[in-house]
Short mmCIF file of C-alpha atoms in Angstrom, two decimals:
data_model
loop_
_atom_site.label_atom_id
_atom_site.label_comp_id
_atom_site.label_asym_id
_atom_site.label_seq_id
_atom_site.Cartn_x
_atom_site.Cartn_y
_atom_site.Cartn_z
CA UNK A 152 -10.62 79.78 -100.08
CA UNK A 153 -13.98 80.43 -99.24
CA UNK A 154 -16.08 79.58 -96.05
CA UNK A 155 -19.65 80.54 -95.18
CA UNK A 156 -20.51 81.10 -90.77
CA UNK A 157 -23.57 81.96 -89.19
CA UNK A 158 -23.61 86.12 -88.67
CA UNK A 159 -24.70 85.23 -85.13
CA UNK A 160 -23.33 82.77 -82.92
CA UNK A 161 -20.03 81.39 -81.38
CA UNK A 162 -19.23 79.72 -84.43
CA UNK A 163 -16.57 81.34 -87.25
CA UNK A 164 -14.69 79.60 -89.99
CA UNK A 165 -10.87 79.82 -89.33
CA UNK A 166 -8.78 81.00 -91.64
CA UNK A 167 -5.29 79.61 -92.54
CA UNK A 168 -2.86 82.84 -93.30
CA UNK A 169 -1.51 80.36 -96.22
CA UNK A 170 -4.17 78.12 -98.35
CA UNK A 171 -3.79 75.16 -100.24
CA UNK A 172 -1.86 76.74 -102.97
CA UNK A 173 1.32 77.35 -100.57
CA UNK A 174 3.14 74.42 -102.80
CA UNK A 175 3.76 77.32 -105.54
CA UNK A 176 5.82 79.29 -103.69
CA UNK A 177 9.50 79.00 -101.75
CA UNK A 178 9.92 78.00 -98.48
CA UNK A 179 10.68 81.16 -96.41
CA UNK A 180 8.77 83.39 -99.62
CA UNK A 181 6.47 85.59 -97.93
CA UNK A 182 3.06 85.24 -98.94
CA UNK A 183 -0.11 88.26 -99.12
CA UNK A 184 -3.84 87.36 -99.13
CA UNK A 185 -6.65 89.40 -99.05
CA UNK A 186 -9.92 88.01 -96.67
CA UNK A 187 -13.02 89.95 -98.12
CA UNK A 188 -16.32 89.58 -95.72
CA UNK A 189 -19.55 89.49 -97.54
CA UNK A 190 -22.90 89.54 -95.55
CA UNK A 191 -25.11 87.08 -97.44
CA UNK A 192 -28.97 85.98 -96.24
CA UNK A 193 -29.13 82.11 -96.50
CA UNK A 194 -32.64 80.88 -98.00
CA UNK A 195 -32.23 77.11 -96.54
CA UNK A 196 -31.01 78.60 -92.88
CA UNK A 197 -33.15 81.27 -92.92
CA UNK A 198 -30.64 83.50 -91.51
CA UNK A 199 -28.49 86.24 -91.92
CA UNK A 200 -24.69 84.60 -92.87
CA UNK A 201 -20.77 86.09 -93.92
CA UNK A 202 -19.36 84.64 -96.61
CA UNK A 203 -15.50 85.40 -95.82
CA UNK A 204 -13.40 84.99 -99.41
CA UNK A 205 -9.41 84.60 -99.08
CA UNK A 206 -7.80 85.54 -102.24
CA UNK A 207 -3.89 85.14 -102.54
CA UNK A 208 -2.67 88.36 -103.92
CA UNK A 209 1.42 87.79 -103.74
CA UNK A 210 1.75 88.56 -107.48
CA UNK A 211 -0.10 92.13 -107.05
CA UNK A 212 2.19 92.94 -103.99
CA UNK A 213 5.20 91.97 -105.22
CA UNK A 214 4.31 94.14 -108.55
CA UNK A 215 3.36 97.01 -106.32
CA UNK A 216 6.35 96.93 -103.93
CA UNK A 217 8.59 97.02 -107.38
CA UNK A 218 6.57 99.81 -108.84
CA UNK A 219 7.69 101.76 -104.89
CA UNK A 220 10.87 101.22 -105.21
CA UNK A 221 10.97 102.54 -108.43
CA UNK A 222 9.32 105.83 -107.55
CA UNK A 223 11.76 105.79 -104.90
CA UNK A 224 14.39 105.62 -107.08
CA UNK A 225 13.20 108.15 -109.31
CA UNK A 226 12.50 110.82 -106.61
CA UNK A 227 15.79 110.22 -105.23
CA UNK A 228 17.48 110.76 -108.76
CA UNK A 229 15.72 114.03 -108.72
CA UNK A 230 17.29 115.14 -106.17
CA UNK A 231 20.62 114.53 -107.37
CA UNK A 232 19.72 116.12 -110.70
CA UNK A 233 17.55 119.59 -109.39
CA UNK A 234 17.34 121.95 -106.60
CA UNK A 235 14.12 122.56 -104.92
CA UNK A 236 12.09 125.07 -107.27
CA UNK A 237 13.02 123.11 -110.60
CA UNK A 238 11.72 119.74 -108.76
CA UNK A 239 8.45 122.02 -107.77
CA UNK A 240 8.36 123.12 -110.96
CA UNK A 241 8.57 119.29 -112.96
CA UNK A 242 5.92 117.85 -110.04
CA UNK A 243 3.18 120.86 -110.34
CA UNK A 244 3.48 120.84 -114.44
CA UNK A 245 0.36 119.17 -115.23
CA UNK A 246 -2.06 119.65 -117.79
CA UNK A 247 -5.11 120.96 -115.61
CA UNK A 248 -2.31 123.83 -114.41
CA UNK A 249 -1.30 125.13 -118.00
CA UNK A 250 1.61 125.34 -119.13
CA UNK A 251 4.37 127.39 -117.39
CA UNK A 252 7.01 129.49 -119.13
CA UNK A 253 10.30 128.32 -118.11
CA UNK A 254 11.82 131.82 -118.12
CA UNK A 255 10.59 132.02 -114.86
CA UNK A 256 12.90 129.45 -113.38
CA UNK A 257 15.79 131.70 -114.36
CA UNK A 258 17.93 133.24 -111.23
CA UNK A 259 20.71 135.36 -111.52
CA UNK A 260 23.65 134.30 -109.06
CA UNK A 261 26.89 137.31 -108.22
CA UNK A 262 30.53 135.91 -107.44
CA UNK A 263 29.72 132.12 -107.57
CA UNK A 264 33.01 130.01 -108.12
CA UNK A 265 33.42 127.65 -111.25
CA UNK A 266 35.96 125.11 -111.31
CA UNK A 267 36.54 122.95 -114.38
CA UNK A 268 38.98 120.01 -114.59
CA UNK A 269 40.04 118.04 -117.30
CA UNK A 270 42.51 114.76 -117.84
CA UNK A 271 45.69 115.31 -119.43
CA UNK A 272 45.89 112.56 -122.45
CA UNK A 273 42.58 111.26 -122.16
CA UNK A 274 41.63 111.83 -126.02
CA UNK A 275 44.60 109.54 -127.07
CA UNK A 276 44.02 107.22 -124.20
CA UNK A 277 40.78 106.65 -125.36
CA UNK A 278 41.79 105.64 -128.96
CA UNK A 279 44.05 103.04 -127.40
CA UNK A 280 42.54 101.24 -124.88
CA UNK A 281 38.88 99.26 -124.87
CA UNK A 282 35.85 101.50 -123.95
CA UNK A 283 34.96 99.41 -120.99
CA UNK A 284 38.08 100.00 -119.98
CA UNK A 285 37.71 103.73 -120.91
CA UNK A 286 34.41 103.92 -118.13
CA UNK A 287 35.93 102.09 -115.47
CA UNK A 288 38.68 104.57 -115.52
CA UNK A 289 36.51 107.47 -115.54
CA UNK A 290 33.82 105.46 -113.11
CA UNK A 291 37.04 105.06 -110.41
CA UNK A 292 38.26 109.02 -110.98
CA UNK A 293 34.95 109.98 -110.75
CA UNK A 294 33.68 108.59 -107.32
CA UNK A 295 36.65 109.94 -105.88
CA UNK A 296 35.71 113.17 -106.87
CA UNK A 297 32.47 113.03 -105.90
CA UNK A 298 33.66 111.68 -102.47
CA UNK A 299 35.74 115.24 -102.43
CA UNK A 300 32.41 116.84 -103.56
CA UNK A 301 30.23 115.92 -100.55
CA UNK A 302 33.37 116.67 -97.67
CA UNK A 303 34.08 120.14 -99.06
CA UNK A 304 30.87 121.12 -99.94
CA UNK A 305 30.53 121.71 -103.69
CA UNK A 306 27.81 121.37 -106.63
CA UNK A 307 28.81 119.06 -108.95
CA UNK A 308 26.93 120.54 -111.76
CA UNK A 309 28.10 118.13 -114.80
CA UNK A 310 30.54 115.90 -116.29
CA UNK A 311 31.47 116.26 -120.02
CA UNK A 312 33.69 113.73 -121.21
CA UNK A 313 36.81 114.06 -119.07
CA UNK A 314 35.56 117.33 -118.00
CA UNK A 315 34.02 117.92 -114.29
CA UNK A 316 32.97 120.69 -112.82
CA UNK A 317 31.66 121.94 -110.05
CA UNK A 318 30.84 125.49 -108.24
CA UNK A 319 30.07 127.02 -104.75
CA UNK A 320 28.26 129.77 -103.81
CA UNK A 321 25.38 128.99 -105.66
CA UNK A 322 23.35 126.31 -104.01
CA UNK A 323 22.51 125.90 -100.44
CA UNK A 324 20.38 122.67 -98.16
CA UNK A 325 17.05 124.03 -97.08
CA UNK A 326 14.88 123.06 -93.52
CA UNK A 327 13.90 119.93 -95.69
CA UNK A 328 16.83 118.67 -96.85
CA UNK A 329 16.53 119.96 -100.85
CA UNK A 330 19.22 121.69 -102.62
CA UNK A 331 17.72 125.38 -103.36
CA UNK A 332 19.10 128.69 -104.33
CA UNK A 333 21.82 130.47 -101.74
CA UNK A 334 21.19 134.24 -101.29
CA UNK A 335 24.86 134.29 -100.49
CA UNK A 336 25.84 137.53 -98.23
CA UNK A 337 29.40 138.84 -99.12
CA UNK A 338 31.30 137.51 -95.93
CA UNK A 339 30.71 133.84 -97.77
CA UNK A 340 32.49 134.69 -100.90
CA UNK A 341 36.10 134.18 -99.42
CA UNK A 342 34.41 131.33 -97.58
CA UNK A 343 33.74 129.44 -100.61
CA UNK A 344 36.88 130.67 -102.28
CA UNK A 345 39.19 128.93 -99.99
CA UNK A 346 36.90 125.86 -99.83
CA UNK A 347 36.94 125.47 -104.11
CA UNK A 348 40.31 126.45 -103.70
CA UNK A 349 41.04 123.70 -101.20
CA UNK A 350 38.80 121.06 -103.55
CA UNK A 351 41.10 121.70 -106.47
CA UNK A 352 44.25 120.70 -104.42
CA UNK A 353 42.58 117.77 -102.97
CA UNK A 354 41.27 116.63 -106.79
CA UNK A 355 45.08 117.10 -107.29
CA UNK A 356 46.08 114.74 -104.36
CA UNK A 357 43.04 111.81 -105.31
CA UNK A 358 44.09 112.00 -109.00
CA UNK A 359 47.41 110.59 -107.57
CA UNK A 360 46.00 107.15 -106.70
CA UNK A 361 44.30 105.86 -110.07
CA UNK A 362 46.32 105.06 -113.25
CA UNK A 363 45.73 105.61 -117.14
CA UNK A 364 44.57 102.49 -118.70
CA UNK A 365 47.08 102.21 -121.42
CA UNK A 366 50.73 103.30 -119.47
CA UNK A 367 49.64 102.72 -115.82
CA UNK A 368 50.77 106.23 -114.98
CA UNK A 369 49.30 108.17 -112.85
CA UNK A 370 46.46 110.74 -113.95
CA UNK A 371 47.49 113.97 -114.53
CA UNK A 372 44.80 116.96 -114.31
CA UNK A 373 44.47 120.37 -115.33
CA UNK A 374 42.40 122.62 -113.15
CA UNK A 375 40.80 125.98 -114.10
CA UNK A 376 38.86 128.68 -111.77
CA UNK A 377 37.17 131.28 -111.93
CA UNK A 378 34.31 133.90 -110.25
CA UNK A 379 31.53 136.14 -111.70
CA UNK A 380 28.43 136.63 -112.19
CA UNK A 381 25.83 133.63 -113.63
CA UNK A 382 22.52 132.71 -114.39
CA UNK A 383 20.72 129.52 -113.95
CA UNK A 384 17.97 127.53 -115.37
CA UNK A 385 16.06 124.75 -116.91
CA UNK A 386 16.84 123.80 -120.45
CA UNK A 387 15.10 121.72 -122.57
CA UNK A 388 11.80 119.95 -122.82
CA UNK A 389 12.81 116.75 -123.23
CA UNK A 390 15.81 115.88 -120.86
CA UNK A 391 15.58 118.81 -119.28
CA UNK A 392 18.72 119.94 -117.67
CA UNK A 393 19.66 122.49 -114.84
CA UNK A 394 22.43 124.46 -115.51
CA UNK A 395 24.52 127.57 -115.70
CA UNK A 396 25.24 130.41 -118.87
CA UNK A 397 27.27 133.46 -118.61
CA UNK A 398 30.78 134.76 -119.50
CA UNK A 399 32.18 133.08 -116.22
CA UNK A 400 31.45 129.69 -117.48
CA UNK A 401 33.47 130.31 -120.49
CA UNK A 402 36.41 131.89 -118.55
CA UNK A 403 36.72 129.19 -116.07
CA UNK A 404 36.55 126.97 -118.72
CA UNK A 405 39.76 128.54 -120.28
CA UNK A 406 41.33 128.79 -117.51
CA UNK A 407 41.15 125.16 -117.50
CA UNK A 408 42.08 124.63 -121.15
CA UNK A 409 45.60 126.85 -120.34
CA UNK A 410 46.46 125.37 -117.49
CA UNK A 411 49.92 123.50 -117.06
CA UNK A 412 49.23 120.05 -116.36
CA UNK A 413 49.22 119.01 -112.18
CA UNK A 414 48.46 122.56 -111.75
CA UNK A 415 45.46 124.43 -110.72
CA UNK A 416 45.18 128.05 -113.04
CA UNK A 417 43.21 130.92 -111.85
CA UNK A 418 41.71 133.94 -113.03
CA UNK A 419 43.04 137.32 -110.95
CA UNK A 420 39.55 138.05 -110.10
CA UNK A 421 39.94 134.80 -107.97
CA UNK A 422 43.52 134.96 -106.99
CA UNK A 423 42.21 138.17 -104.94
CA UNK A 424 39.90 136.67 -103.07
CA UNK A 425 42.78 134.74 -101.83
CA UNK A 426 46.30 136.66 -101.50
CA UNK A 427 47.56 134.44 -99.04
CA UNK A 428 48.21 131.71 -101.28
CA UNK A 429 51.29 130.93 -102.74
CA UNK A 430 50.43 132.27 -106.55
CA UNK A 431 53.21 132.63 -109.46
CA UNK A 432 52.00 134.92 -112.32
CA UNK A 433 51.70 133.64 -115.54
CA UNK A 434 52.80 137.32 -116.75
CA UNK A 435 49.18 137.14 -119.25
CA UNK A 436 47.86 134.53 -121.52
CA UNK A 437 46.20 134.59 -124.73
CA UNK A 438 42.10 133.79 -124.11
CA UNK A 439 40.23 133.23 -126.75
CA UNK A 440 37.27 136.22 -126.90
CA UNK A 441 39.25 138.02 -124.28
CA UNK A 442 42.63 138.60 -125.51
CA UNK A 443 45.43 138.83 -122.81
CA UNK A 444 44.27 137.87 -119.13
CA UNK A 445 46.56 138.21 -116.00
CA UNK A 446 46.13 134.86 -114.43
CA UNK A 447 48.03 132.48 -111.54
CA UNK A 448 49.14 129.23 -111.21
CA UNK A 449 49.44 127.33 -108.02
CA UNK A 450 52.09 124.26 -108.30
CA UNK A 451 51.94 121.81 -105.41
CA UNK A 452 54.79 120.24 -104.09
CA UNK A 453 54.85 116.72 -105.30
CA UNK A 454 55.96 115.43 -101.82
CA UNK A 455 53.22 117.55 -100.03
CA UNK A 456 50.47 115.90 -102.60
CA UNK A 457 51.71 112.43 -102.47
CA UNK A 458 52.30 112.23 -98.23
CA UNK A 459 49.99 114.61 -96.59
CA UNK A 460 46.02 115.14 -97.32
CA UNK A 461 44.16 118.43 -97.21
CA UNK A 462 42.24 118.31 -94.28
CA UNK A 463 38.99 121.09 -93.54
CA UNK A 464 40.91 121.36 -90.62
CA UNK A 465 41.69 125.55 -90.68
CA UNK A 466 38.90 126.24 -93.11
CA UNK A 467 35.71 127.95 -91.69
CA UNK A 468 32.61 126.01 -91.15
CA UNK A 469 30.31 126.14 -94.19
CA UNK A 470 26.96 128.19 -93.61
CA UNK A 471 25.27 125.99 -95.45
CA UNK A 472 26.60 122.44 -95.89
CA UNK A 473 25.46 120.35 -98.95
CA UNK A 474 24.67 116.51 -98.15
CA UNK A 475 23.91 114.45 -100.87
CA UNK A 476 20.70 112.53 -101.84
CA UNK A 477 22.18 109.53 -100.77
CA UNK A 478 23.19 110.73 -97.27
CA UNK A 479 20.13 112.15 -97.07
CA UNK A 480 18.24 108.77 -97.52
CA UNK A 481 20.60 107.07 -95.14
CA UNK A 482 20.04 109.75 -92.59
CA UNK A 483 16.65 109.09 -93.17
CA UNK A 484 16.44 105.86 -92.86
CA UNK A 485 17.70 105.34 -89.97
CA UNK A 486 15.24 107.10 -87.88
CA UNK A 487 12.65 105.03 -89.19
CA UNK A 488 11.83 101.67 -89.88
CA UNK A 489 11.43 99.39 -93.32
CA UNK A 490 9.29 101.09 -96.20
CA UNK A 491 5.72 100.59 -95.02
CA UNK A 492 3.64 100.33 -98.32
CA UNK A 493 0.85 101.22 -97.06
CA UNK A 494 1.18 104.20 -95.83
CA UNK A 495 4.55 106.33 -96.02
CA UNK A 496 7.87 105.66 -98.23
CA UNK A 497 9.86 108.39 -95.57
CA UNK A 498 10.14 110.70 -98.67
CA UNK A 499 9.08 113.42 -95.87
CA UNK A 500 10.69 116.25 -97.81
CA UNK A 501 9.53 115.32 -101.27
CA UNK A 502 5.90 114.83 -99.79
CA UNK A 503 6.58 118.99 -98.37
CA UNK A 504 6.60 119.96 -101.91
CA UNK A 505 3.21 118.26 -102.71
CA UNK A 506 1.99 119.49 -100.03
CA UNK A 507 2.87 123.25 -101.03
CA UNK A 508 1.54 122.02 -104.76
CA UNK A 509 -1.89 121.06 -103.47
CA UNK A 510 -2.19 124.36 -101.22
CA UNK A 511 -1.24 126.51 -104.03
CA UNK A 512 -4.46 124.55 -106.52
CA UNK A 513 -6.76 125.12 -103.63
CA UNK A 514 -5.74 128.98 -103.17
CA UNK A 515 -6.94 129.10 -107.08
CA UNK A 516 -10.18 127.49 -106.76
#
């Protein structure tokens, strides 16, 4: 639509917000335009004139608001994936900055706790049943853990297979809101002890309510822990991923591999962080690499799993509690209103790490 007025004068061409293309589009679609004001000088009036232009730009908003709530979506997956210095790291790696070594994303971490669980059966379950049945199973197990993840406080670091695991004492939720490194102080070690501790049993208890897909039994787990020493970094240049190397992966992971089924088996390096429990000696087992190991089982009480639930009643507040991305964006959102395109997406904390980027590049200049 285009209409010419006088630049002087009580005369102006009105605009309709919706132009004599409306037809195209839905009743109840919102519609965009763009009005574009162009001083022109009219030869046959001999005066100064506007020449206003209305464009319909739906298509190009639509397109944009997509390509926002894809970002969105990508920052927020981000924060699932990678605590705060690896996300500074991926956002500040451009070309004009050089390449950085990656070595210097490494951090050493004392006494964290691993935990590794695995499904009894699930190899031969597999072979049996359909594989969309196969990832519905582990879709419904897995969301219950995660659920577990976010009450008690835990990293979920990765999933292999049937295999989850998780730690604490290594990450901790910053002033923003980002996962970043915990310079854990001794008195949280029991802390997050009892707390993994208390997340195996209540894996236990969850397990209890979804069935195997081929004998509608319900899922047995295995359960392994142990503490030490770690290091952490970023691996890989394509698909990078954040995780964990030492001896203490491997010996949680046994612990895991040797455990009786419904049972949760523990190093004695961990069992002495918590001698109240109610621990039977295994009397040794054979670990591959390490020969005989003096380890503990803990067997709950079938009755106590399937009619009472582990509470956090008892346990001692968590210095540092770890929300989730998601709770994070639904905390976020609602102190504030819709998305506003034009301005800010409420990614406040991601937008405190550009921030920090830019400042750094201008403290080089």
């Amino acid at each position: 639509m285009t209409a010419v007025t006088e630049a002087s004068g009580s005369q102006t061409a009105r605009l309709n917000a919706v132009d004599e293309d409306e037809d195209e589009y839905d009743e109840g679609q919102d519609c965009y335009h763009e009005i574009h004001a162009i001083p022109l000088w009219d030869p046959v009036l001999d005066k100064q004139v506007i020449m206003l232009v209305q464009t319909d730009v739906t298509p190009r908003v639509e397109l944009e608001n997509k390509l926002a709530d894809l970002t969105d979506a990508q920052l927020s997956m981000l924060e699932q994936l990678f605590p705060r210095h690896i996300i500074e790291y991926m956002l500040a790696r451009v070309p004009s900055r050089g390449a950085r070594n990656l070595r210097d994303l490494a951090n050493t971490h004392e006494k964290v706790m691993v935990l590794f669980c695995d499904v009894v059966g699930f190899t031969s379950m597999s072979k049996e049943v359909e594989p969309s049945q196969v990832m519905h199973f582990l879709n419904e197990l897995y969301e219950n853990f995660d659920e577990l993840v976010d009450e008690y406080d835990m990293y979920k670091l990765d999933i292999v297979g049937d295999c989850y695991i998780v730690v604490a004492g290594l990450l901790k939720e910053d002033q923003d809101g980002f996962v970043c490194v915990d310079d854990m102080n001794e008195d949280q070690v029991v802390n997050n002890a009892l707390r993994i501790f208390q997340f195996a049993k209540a894996m236990l208890r969850e397990s209890l309510s979804v069935v195997m897909p081929h004998n509608h039994e319900p899922v047995q787990l295995r359960i392994g822990i142990h503490t030490g020493p770690l290091v952490s970094g970023l691996v890989g240049a394509k698909m990078p991923k954040f995780t964990l190397f030492g001896d203490t992966m491997n010996t949680a992971s046994r612990m895991e591999s040797t455990c009786q089924p419904g049972c949760v088996h523990v190093s004695d390096a961990f069992a002495q962080l918590l001698p109240q429990e109610d621990w039977k000696s295994t009397g040794g087992v054979q670990v591959k690499g390490k020969g005989i190991m003096q380890t503990y089982l803990h067997t709950p009480n079938p009755n106590v799993l399937a009619d009472a639930a582990d509470t956090l009643d008892g346990l001692p507040p968590s210095p540092h509690t770890l929300t989730t991305a998601k709770s994070r964006r639904a905390s976020r959102g609602s102190s504030m209103s819709e998305v506003d395109r034009s301005g800010s997406t409420g990614l406040h904390s991601l937008m405190t790490i550009l921030t920090n980027i830019r400042g750094e590049d201008d403290d080089l200049v």
